[in-house]
């Protein structure tokens, strides 16, 4: 017999989960993403990118904990980049590694969206 807490812990650690934590640093919205960004999870990131409220929208997505990203994630980031740029703001990515970095490079999005090695670099660019 198991208690309910054990099941919740196991589900939270399953591959495919994405969490997005939002903070604000000097008027810049920082979204820290962790997990996989794919068709099943990209809505979490899309909602976080859309609910800024800050004008002009200046957003850094810290991706150092993102383990995978497919074309769904690419589309969400590109749409957010366009929306933020049109509103006079910007979108930057920080700490992209592994499969997510390869996905960005494969489609050339790393040449469109400003990418930085660290969150600190992205905030101070």
PDB file of C-alpha atoms in Angstrom:
ATOM      1  CA  UNK A   1       0.000   0.000   0.000  1.00  0.00           C
ATOM      2  CA  UNK A   2       1.301   3.466  -0.864  1.00  0.00           C
ATOM      3  CA  UNK A   3       0.223   6.899   0.214  1.00  0.00           C
ATOM      4  CA  UNK A   4      -0.848   9.577  -2.285  1.00  0.00           C
ATOM      5  CA  UNK A   5       2.311  11.640  -1.861  1.00  0.00           C
ATOM      6  CA  UNK A   6       4.485   8.937  -3.398  1.00  0.00           C
ATOM      7  CA  UNK A   7       2.431   8.841  -6.616  1.00  0.00           C
ATOM      8  CA  UNK A   8       2.548  12.611  -7.031  1.00  0.00           C
ATOM      9  CA  UNK A   9       6.317  12.611  -6.653  1.00  0.00           C
ATOM     10  CA  UNK A  10       6.713   9.921  -9.295  1.00  0.00           C
ATOM     11  CA  UNK A  11       4.496  11.746 -11.798  1.00  0.00           C
ATOM     12  CA  UNK A  12       6.290  15.036 -11.257  1.00  0.00           C
ATOM     13  CA  UNK A  13       9.605  13.414 -12.161  1.00  0.00           C
ATOM     14  CA  UNK A  14       8.360  11.687 -15.304  1.00  0.00           C
ATOM     15  CA  UNK A  15       9.947  12.560 -18.622  1.00  0.00           C
ATOM     16  CA  UNK A  16       7.796  14.935 -20.617  1.00  0.00           C
ATOM     17  CA  UNK A  17       6.930  17.270 -17.766  1.00  0.00           C
ATOM     18  CA  UNK A  18       7.687  20.965 -18.109  1.00  0.00           C
ATOM     19  CA  UNK A  19       7.650  23.540 -15.376  1.00  0.00           C
ATOM     20  CA  UNK A  20       7.986  27.264 -15.958  1.00  0.00           C
ATOM     21  CA  UNK A  21       8.730  29.598 -13.062  1.00  0.00           C
ATOM     22  CA  UNK A  22       8.321  33.350 -13.581  1.00  0.00           C
ATOM     23  CA  UNK A  23      10.201  36.089 -11.732  1.00  0.00           C
ATOM     24  CA  UNK A  24      11.049  39.726 -12.472  1.00  0.00           C
ATOM     25  CA  UNK A  25      14.562  41.182 -12.318  1.00  0.00           C
ATOM     26  CA  UNK A  26      15.012  44.933 -12.913  1.00  0.00           C
ATOM     27  CA  UNK A  27      11.846  45.103 -15.017  1.00  0.00           C
ATOM     28  CA  UNK A  28      12.811  42.044 -17.067  1.00  0.00           C
ATOM     29  CA  UNK A  29      10.572  38.995 -16.860  1.00  0.00           C
ATOM     30  CA  UNK A  30      12.631  35.849 -16.311  1.00  0.00           C
ATOM     31  CA  UNK A  31      11.043  32.503 -17.163  1.00  0.00           C
ATOM     32  CA  UNK A  32      12.957  29.495 -15.880  1.00  0.00           C
ATOM     33  CA  UNK A  33      11.948  26.402 -17.828  1.00  0.00           C
ATOM     34  CA  UNK A  34      12.751  22.872 -16.665  1.00  0.00           C
ATOM     35  CA  UNK A  35      11.988  19.595 -18.427  1.00  0.00           C
ATOM     36  CA  UNK A  36      10.946  18.863 -21.986  1.00  0.00           C
ATOM     37  CA  UNK A  37       9.355  21.344 -24.382  1.00  0.00           C
ATOM     38  CA  UNK A  38       7.295  19.400 -26.892  1.00  0.00           C
ATOM     39  CA  UNK A  39       3.782  19.172 -28.320  1.00  0.00           C
ATOM     40  CA  UNK A  40       2.324  17.936 -25.017  1.00  0.00           C
ATOM     41  CA  UNK A  41       3.999  20.559 -22.815  1.00  0.00           C
ATOM     42  CA  UNK A  42       4.597  23.671 -24.935  1.00  0.00           C
ATOM     43  CA  UNK A  43       1.326  25.282 -23.860  1.00  0.00           C
ATOM     44  CA  UNK A  44       2.858  25.891 -20.402  1.00  0.00           C
ATOM     45  CA  UNK A  45       5.658  27.935 -21.966  1.00  0.00           C
ATOM     46  CA  UNK A  46       3.292  29.664 -24.376  1.00  0.00           C
ATOM     47  CA  UNK A  47       1.040  30.808 -21.521  1.00  0.00           C
ATOM     48  CA  UNK A  48       3.997  32.029 -19.469  1.00  0.00           C
ATOM     49  CA  UNK A  49       5.337  34.020 -22.423  1.00  0.00           C
ATOM     50  CA  UNK A  50       1.926  35.574 -23.089  1.00  0.00           C
ATOM     51  CA  UNK A  51       1.129  36.680 -19.539  1.00  0.00           C
ATOM     52  CA  UNK A  52       3.760  39.332 -19.079  1.00  0.00           C
ATOM     53  CA  UNK A  53       1.836  42.553 -18.456  1.00  0.00           C
ATOM     54  CA  UNK A  54       5.126  44.491 -18.627  1.00  0.00           C
ATOM     55  CA  UNK A  55       5.481  47.013 -21.454  1.00  0.00           C
ATOM     56  CA  UNK A  56       7.629  46.922 -23.395  1.00  0.00           C
ATOM     57  CA  UNK A  57       7.782  43.146 -22.965  1.00  0.00           C
ATOM     58  CA  UNK A  58      11.359  42.228 -22.091  1.00  0.00           C
ATOM     59  CA  UNK A  59      11.741  38.518 -21.408  1.00  0.00           C
ATOM     60  CA  UNK A  60      14.605  36.128 -20.809  1.00  0.00           C
ATOM     61  CA  UNK A  61      13.880  32.401 -20.960  1.00  0.00           C
ATOM     62  CA  UNK A  62      16.432  30.542 -18.834  1.00  0.00           C
ATOM     63  CA  UNK A  63      16.692  27.153 -20.508  1.00  0.00           C
ATOM     64  CA  UNK A  64      19.592  25.570 -18.633  1.00  0.00           C
ATOM     65  CA  UNK A  65      17.249  22.897 -17.217  1.00  0.00           C
ATOM     66  CA  UNK A  66      15.503  22.094 -20.519  1.00  0.00           C
ATOM     67  CA  UNK A  67      16.380  18.545 -21.541  1.00  0.00           C
ATOM     68  CA  UNK A  68      14.586  18.373 -24.905  1.00  0.00           C
ATOM     69  CA  UNK A  69      12.812  20.651 -27.357  1.00  0.00           C
ATOM     70  CA  UNK A  70      10.997  19.789 -30.583  1.00  0.00           C
ATOM     71  CA  UNK A  71       9.438  21.933 -33.306  1.00  0.00           C
ATOM     72  CA  UNK A  72       6.535  22.831 -31.017  1.00  0.00           C
ATOM     73  CA  UNK A  73       8.936  24.637 -28.702  1.00  0.00           C
ATOM     74  CA  UNK A  74      10.634  26.293 -31.659  1.00  0.00           C
ATOM     75  CA  UNK A  75       7.254  27.598 -32.865  1.00  0.00           C
ATOM     76  CA  UNK A  76       6.318  28.931 -29.407  1.00  0.00           C
ATOM     77  CA  UNK A  77       9.639  30.773 -29.073  1.00  0.00           C
ATOM     78  CA  UNK A  78       9.441  32.212 -32.594  1.00  0.00           C
ATOM     79  CA  UNK A  79       5.863  33.430 -32.086  1.00  0.00           C
ATOM     80  CA  UNK A  80       6.816  35.027 -28.747  1.00  0.00           C
ATOM     81  CA  UNK A  81       9.866  36.660 -30.333  1.00  0.00           C
ATOM     82  CA  UNK A  82       7.679  38.206 -33.035  1.00  0.00           C
ATOM     83  CA  UNK A  83       5.033  39.347 -30.545  1.00  0.00           C
ATOM     84  CA  UNK A  84       7.553  40.902 -28.167  1.00  0.00           C
ATOM     85  CA  UNK A  85       9.499  42.596 -30.974  1.00  0.00           C
ATOM     86  CA  UNK A  86       6.316  44.032 -32.503  1.00  0.00           C
ATOM     87  CA  UNK A  87       5.412  45.496 -29.093  1.00  0.00           C
ATOM     88  CA  UNK A  88       8.807  47.219 -28.854  1.00  0.00           C
ATOM     89  CA  UNK A  89      10.329  44.672 -26.489  1.00  0.00           C
ATOM     90  CA  UNK A  90      12.567  41.653 -26.872  1.00  0.00           C
ATOM     91  CA  UNK A  91      13.013  37.985 -26.087  1.00  0.00           C
ATOM     92  CA  UNK A  92      16.369  36.451 -25.141  1.00  0.00           C
ATOM     93  CA  UNK A  93      17.368  32.881 -24.354  1.00  0.00           C
ATOM     94  CA  UNK A  94      19.907  31.885 -21.719  1.00  0.00           C
ATOM     95  CA  UNK A  95      21.759  28.695 -20.877  1.00  0.00           C
ATOM     96  CA  UNK A  96      20.483  26.568 -23.738  1.00  0.00           C
ATOM     97  CA  UNK A  97      22.346  23.247 -23.859  1.00  0.00           C
ATOM     98  CA  UNK A  98      22.137  19.741 -25.283  1.00  0.00           C
ATOM     99  CA  UNK A  99      19.192  18.733 -27.443  1.00  0.00           C
ATOM    100  CA  UNK A 100      17.442  22.092 -27.043  1.00  0.00           C
ATOM    101  CA  UNK A 101      20.522  23.953 -28.276  1.00  0.00           C
ATOM    102  CA  UNK A 102      20.869  21.578 -31.230  1.00  0.00           C
ATOM    103  CA  UNK A 103      17.208  22.139 -32.155  1.00  0.00           C
ATOM    104  CA  UNK A 104      17.699  25.926 -32.127  1.00  0.00           C
ATOM    105  CA  UNK A 105      20.838  25.633 -34.234  1.00  0.00           C
ATOM    106  CA  UNK A 106      19.277  23.181 -36.669  1.00  0.00           C
ATOM    107  CA  UNK A 107      16.555  25.607 -37.700  1.00  0.00           C
ATOM    108  CA  UNK A 108      18.715  28.718 -37.301  1.00  0.00           C
ATOM    109  CA  UNK A 109      16.598  30.230 -34.535  1.00  0.00           C
ATOM    110  CA  UNK A 110      19.769  30.938 -32.555  1.00  0.00           C
ATOM    111  CA  UNK A 111      20.605  33.534 -35.234  1.00  0.00           C
ATOM    112  CA  UNK A 112      17.199  35.201 -34.886  1.00  0.00           C
ATOM    113  CA  UNK A 113      16.691  35.188 -31.116  1.00  0.00           C
ATOM    114  CA  UNK A 114      19.496  36.596 -28.978  1.00  0.00           C
ATOM    115  CA  UNK A 115      21.073  33.601 -27.168  1.00  0.00           C
ATOM    116  CA  UNK A 116      23.453  33.853 -24.206  1.00  0.00           C
ATOM    117  CA  UNK A 117      25.515  31.330 -22.272  1.00  0.00           C
ATOM    118  CA  UNK A 118      24.229  32.470 -18.864  1.00  0.00           C
ATOM    119  CA  UNK A 119      21.204  34.180 -17.364  1.00  0.00           C
ATOM    120  CA  UNK A 120      23.397  37.007 -16.092  1.00  0.00           C
ATOM    121  CA  UNK A 121      24.718  37.665 -19.610  1.00  0.00           C
ATOM    122  CA  UNK A 122      21.193  37.707 -21.031  1.00  0.00           C
ATOM    123  CA  UNK A 123      19.968  40.125 -18.366  1.00  0.00           C
ATOM    124  CA  UNK A 124      22.869  42.519 -18.912  1.00  0.00           C
ATOM    125  CA  UNK A 125      23.118  42.411 -22.724  1.00  0.00           C
TER     126      UNK A 125
END
